[in-house]
Tab-separated table of C-alpha atoms in Angstrom:
chain	number	residue	atom	x	y	z
A	1405	UNK	CA	62.490	-33.686	91.479
A	1406	UNK	CA	65.629	-32.653	93.235
A	1407	UNK	CA	65.929	-33.230	96.964
A	1408	UNK	CA	69.216	-31.855	98.260
A	1409	UNK	CA	71.120	-33.760	95.539
A	1410	UNK	CA	74.762	-34.575	94.981
A	1411	UNK	CA	76.124	-34.421	91.452
A	1412	UNK	CA	76.666	-38.193	91.333
A	1413	UNK	CA	72.960	-38.737	91.918
A	1414	UNK	CA	71.783	-35.880	89.700
A	1415	UNK	CA	71.212	-37.793	86.455
A	1416	UNK	CA	69.381	-40.609	88.227
A	1417	UNK	CA	67.201	-38.167	90.140
A	1418	UNK	CA	66.269	-36.248	87.003
A	1419	UNK	CA	65.344	-39.527	85.324
A	1420	UNK	CA	63.187	-40.361	88.331
A	1421	UNK	CA	61.489	-36.971	88.156
A	1422	UNK	CA	60.629	-37.430	84.487
A	1423	UNK	CA	59.460	-40.988	85.080
A	1424	UNK	CA	57.235	-39.901	87.954
A	1425	UNK	CA	55.608	-37.282	85.738
A	1426	UNK	CA	55.040	-39.800	82.924
A	1427	UNK	CA	52.803	-42.239	84.789
A	1428	UNK	CA	49.789	-43.317	82.726
A	1429	UNK	CA	46.444	-41.595	83.318
A	1430	UNK	CA	45.009	-44.845	84.625
A	1431	UNK	CA	47.409	-44.657	87.549
A	1432	UNK	CA	46.408	-41.134	88.578
A	1433	UNK	CA	43.070	-39.773	89.782
A	1434	UNK	CA	40.608	-38.047	87.520
A	1435	UNK	CA	40.616	-34.267	87.898
A	1436	UNK	CA	38.689	-33.321	91.029
A	1437	UNK	CA	39.392	-36.640	92.774
A	1438	UNK	CA	42.595	-35.484	94.432
A	1439	UNK	CA	43.249	-36.677	97.972
A	1440	UNK	CA	44.994	-34.739	100.712
A	1441	UNK	CA	48.006	-36.694	101.930
A	1442	UNK	CA	48.436	-38.419	98.570
A	1443	UNK	CA	48.461	-35.970	95.675
A	1444	UNK	CA	48.879	-32.874	97.852
A	1445	UNK	CA	49.753	-32.026	101.428
A	1446	UNK	CA	48.477	-29.552	103.995
A	1447	UNK	CA	50.925	-26.917	105.231
A	1448	UNK	CA	50.608	-26.490	108.980
A	1449	UNK	CA	50.491	-23.824	110.113
A	1450	UNK	CA	49.233	-22.147	106.965
A	1451	UNK	CA	51.326	-19.283	105.640
A	1452	UNK	CA	50.206	-16.014	104.015
A	1453	UNK	CA	48.796	-17.007	100.638
A	1454	UNK	CA	47.431	-13.966	98.819
A	1455	UNK	CA	48.951	-11.215	96.677
A	1456	UNK	CA	46.851	-8.107	96.072
A	1457	UNK	CA	43.759	-10.051	97.123
A	1458	UNK	CA	44.447	-12.953	94.752
A	1459	UNK	CA	45.297	-16.551	95.688
A	1460	UNK	CA	49.038	-17.066	95.329
A	1461	UNK	CA	50.393	-20.036	93.373
A	1462	UNK	CA	54.118	-20.363	94.101
A	1463	UNK	CA	56.740	-22.382	92.277
A	1464	UNK	CA	59.680	-23.233	94.514
A	1465	UNK	CA	62.585	-23.702	92.124
A	1466	UNK	CA	66.228	-23.092	91.351
A	1467	UNK	CA	67.811	-22.123	88.077
A	1468	UNK	CA	70.469	-24.708	88.942
A	1469	UNK	CA	67.895	-27.526	89.176
A	1470	UNK	CA	67.605	-29.571	85.937
A	1471	UNK	CA	64.184	-30.845	86.953
A	1472	UNK	CA	62.989	-27.243	87.271
A	1473	UNK	CA	64.342	-26.548	83.810
A	1474	UNK	CA	62.386	-29.529	82.455
A	1475	UNK	CA	59.281	-28.268	84.298
A	1476	UNK	CA	59.185	-24.879	82.569
A	1477	UNK	CA	56.732	-25.953	79.858
A	1478	UNK	CA	54.313	-27.038	82.583
A	1479	UNK	CA	54.814	-23.762	84.439
A	1480	UNK	CA	53.787	-21.919	81.283
A	1481	UNK	CA	50.587	-23.983	81.186
A	1482	UNK	CA	49.899	-23.104	84.817
A	1483	UNK	CA	50.428	-19.425	84.031
A	1484	UNK	CA	48.239	-19.498	80.921
A	1485	UNK	CA	45.340	-21.267	82.661
A	1486	UNK	CA	45.219	-19.354	85.958
A	1487	UNK	CA	41.742	-18.075	86.830
A	1488	UNK	CA	41.254	-14.363	87.449
A	1489	UNK	CA	41.361	-14.825	91.230
A	1490	UNK	CA	44.902	-16.278	91.273
A	1491	UNK	CA	48.444	-15.057	90.631
A	1492	UNK	CA	51.681	-16.941	89.931
A	1493	UNK	CA	54.888	-16.121	91.821
A	1494	UNK	CA	58.313	-17.732	92.144
A	1495	UNK	CA	60.413	-18.549	95.185
A	1496	UNK	CA	64.056	-19.499	94.542
A	1497	UNK	CA	65.585	-22.124	96.828
A	1498	UNK	CA	69.164	-22.063	98.104
A	1499	UNK	CA	69.580	-25.374	99.915
A	1500	UNK	CA	71.813	-27.063	97.307
A	1501	UNK	CA	75.040	-25.199	97.858
A	1502	UNK	CA	77.095	-27.703	95.820
A	1503	UNK	CA	75.379	-26.604	92.624
A	1504	UNK	CA	75.491	-22.849	93.283
A	1505	UNK	CA	71.837	-22.429	94.247
A	1506	UNK	CA	72.560	-19.598	96.732
A	1507	UNK	CA	74.074	-17.567	93.873
A	1508	UNK	CA	71.055	-18.209	91.660
A	1509	UNK	CA	68.720	-17.231	94.488
A	1510	UNK	CA	70.671	-13.972	94.851
A	1511	UNK	CA	70.566	-13.485	91.069
A	1512	UNK	CA	66.777	-13.876	91.027
A	1513	UNK	CA	66.168	-11.278	93.719
A	1514	UNK	CA	68.730	-8.948	92.142
A	1515	UNK	CA	66.913	-9.111	88.802
A	1516	UNK	CA	63.638	-8.534	90.626
A	1517	UNK	CA	65.042	-5.462	92.362
A	1518	UNK	CA	66.363	-4.100	89.056
A	1519	UNK	CA	63.019	-4.642	87.318
A	1520	UNK	CA	64.346	-7.093	84.721
A	1521	UNK	CA	63.121	-10.404	86.121
A	1522	UNK	CA	60.506	-10.880	83.378
A	1523	UNK	CA	63.238	-10.447	80.766
A	1524	UNK	CA	65.822	-12.748	82.323
A	1525	UNK	CA	63.815	-15.542	83.975
A	1526	UNK	CA	63.553	-17.985	81.062
A	1527	UNK	CA	66.866	-16.835	79.627
A	1528	UNK	CA	68.691	-17.724	82.853
A	1529	UNK	CA	67.595	-21.346	82.523
A	1530	UNK	CA	68.910	-21.304	78.957
A	1531	UNK	CA	72.217	-19.787	80.070
A	1532	UNK	CA	72.713	-22.741	82.424
A	1533	UNK	CA	71.160	-25.681	80.586
A	1534	UNK	CA	71.045	-24.866	76.886
A	1535	UNK	CA	73.380	-23.681	74.149
A	1536	UNK	CA	74.049	-20.298	75.731
A	1537	UNK	CA	76.120	-21.843	78.500
A	1538	UNK	CA	77.331	-18.536	79.961
A	1539	UNK	CA	76.186	-19.558	83.451
A	1540	UNK	CA	76.747	-23.303	83.042
A	1541	UNK	CA	77.363	-25.302	86.229
A	1542	UNK	CA	78.169	-28.685	84.643
A	1543	UNK	CA	80.469	-29.661	81.809
A	1544	UNK	CA	78.321	-30.762	78.824
A	1545	UNK	CA	80.704	-33.636	78.048
A	1546	UNK	CA	81.773	-34.989	81.436
A	1547	UNK	CA	78.644	-33.809	83.346
A	1548	UNK	CA	80.898	-32.881	86.236
A	1549	UNK	CA	80.594	-29.612	88.113
A	1550	UNK	CA	82.586	-26.856	86.477
A	1551	UNK	CA	85.377	-25.099	88.338
A	1552	UNK	CA	85.164	-22.287	89.090
A	1553	UNK	CA	81.397	-21.958	89.392
A	1554	UNK	CA	79.660	-18.857	87.977
A	1555	UNK	CA	79.972	-15.755	90.142
A	1556	UNK	CA	77.815	-12.685	90.596
A	1557	UNK	CA	80.160	-10.938	88.183
A	1558	UNK	CA	79.272	-13.565	85.560
A	1559	UNK	CA	75.596	-12.940	86.292
A	1560	UNK	CA	76.198	-9.208	85.894
A	1561	UNK	CA	77.736	-9.741	82.448
A	1562	UNK	CA	74.760	-11.901	81.486
A	1563	UNK	CA	72.196	-9.383	82.770
A	1564	UNK	CA	73.949	-6.655	80.770
A	1565	UNK	CA	72.421	-8.252	77.669
A	1566	UNK	CA	69.044	-7.200	79.031
A	1567	UNK	CA	69.914	-3.588	79.752
A	1568	UNK	CA	71.325	-3.784	83.282
A	1569	UNK	CA	74.617	-2.101	84.091
A	1570	UNK	CA	77.057	-4.703	85.481
A	1571	UNK	CA	78.101	-2.404	88.315
A	1572	UNK	CA	74.445	-1.964	89.305
A	1573	UNK	CA	73.929	-5.719	89.320
A	1574	UNK	CA	76.916	-6.314	91.597
A	1575	UNK	CA	75.956	-3.485	93.953
A	1576	UNK	CA	72.297	-4.488	94.135
A	1577	UNK	CA	73.170	-8.149	94.708
A	1578	UNK	CA	74.738	-7.319	98.079
A	1579	UNK	CA	72.141	-4.762	99.138
A	1580	UNK	CA	70.175	-4.958	102.355
A	1581	UNK	CA	66.954	-5.496	100.375
A	1582	UNK	CA	68.282	-8.513	98.468
A	1583	UNK	CA	69.856	-10.049	101.571
A	1584	UNK	CA	66.548	-9.613	103.419
A	1585	UNK	CA	64.608	-11.298	100.616
A	1586	UNK	CA	67.010	-14.239	100.620
A	1587	UNK	CA	66.663	-14.640	104.372
A	1588	UNK	CA	62.866	-14.468	104.114
A	1589	UNK	CA	62.846	-16.991	101.254
A	1590	UNK	CA	64.819	-19.523	103.278
A	1591	UNK	CA	62.518	-18.995	106.251
A	1592	UNK	CA	59.416	-19.438	104.094
A	1593	UNK	CA	60.783	-22.642	102.564
A	1594	UNK	CA	61.149	-24.075	106.050
A	1595	UNK	CA	57.619	-22.977	106.948
A	1596	UNK	CA	56.272	-24.607	103.778
A	1597	UNK	CA	58.130	-27.829	104.621
A	1598	UNK	CA	59.828	-27.847	101.227
A	1599	UNK	CA	63.069	-29.753	100.639
A	1600	UNK	CA	62.809	-30.569	96.933
A	1601	UNK	CA	62.283	-28.756	93.670
A	1602	UNK	CA	60.141	-28.066	91.803
A	1603	UNK	CA	57.381	-27.790	94.402
A	1604	UNK	CA	54.079	-25.941	93.988
A	1605	UNK	CA	52.367	-24.185	96.905
A	1606	UNK	CA	48.798	-22.868	96.594
A	1607	UNK	CA	47.288	-20.295	98.913
A	1608	UNK	CA	49.972	-20.828	101.536
A	1609	UNK	CA	48.069	-23.966	102.582
A	1610	UNK	CA	48.663	-26.748	100.064
A	1611	UNK	CA	51.914	-28.227	98.725
A	1612	UNK	CA	52.622	-30.801	96.038
A	1613	UNK	CA	55.414	-32.084	93.812
A	1614	UNK	CA	55.547	-33.813	90.456
A	1615	UNK	CA	56.089	-37.118	92.213
A	1616	UNK	CA	53.068	-36.692	94.489
A	1617	UNK	CA	50.681	-35.701	91.699
A	1618	UNK	CA	51.910	-38.568	89.516
A	1619	UNK	CA	51.638	-37.134	86.000
A	1620	UNK	CA	52.426	-33.947	84.134
A	1621	UNK	CA	48.878	-33.879	82.810
A	1622	UNK	CA	47.556	-33.693	86.371
A	1623	UNK	CA	49.598	-30.681	87.476
A	1624	UNK	CA	47.339	-27.992	85.988
A	1625	UNK	CA	44.086	-29.690	87.109
A	1626	UNK	CA	45.477	-30.013	90.649
A	1627	UNK	CA	46.487	-26.343	90.728
A	1628	UNK	CA	42.999	-25.365	89.587
A	1629	UNK	CA	41.410	-27.749	92.103
A	1630	UNK	CA	43.398	-26.244	94.983
A	1631	UNK	CA	42.640	-22.684	93.876
A	1632	UNK	CA	38.935	-23.517	93.829
A	1633	UNK	CA	39.253	-25.248	97.212
A	1634	UNK	CA	40.945	-22.210	98.711
A	1635	UNK	CA	38.455	-19.808	97.158
A	1636	UNK	CA	35.587	-21.853	98.545
A	1637	UNK	CA	37.129	-21.814	101.998
A	1638	UNK	CA	37.173	-18.024	102.124
A	1639	UNK	CA	34.310	-16.316	103.968
A	1640	UNK	CA	31.963	-14.229	101.861
A	1641	UNK	CA	32.669	-10.491	101.895
């Protein structure tokens, strides 16, 4: 879990994130025995939490967050096990300026506007954290921040692999629509009370992190529990 980190603390924080998600089952509640204020937290006031009539499950993340990269396998499980009354969305954070998160937030909304987000989402993590390295933010040997950091022009070259014209990427990245989405994202993060990544928000009402839930194996059951809780709270039509 990354909470407004500095590079010096990054490795230790990632280790802590993994350790928190590796707690033995005996130390975490059985599915269905989750407790508000312990495994998950109430968002007050509640925010809009539906998309096309379905309960929204949001991952707050950044491509520049190593813990979010490590969390991708769990996100796939969440996606693959969502009930029919729920939908998964993503909300990129920008609060870690030292590690280029504002650029990656802009890149996400640019890809969304260009209709290529499904093609580039996983690949962007790989371009930062795996062998691709075209958008790398740390040196693989020294683990120090690279200089200069990737730019929107670098993102444009990367997106060109997926059919986008670099000039369209650059132009779209500074458009009113993308700037508005970034501003709204930052406002929503504040409303959610989120200052670390990855964080999951369900129905605009409930928030949890890997540390709060205690184990990777409990993430999907907690998501399903909160979806059911939200669905049960809705008045009958």
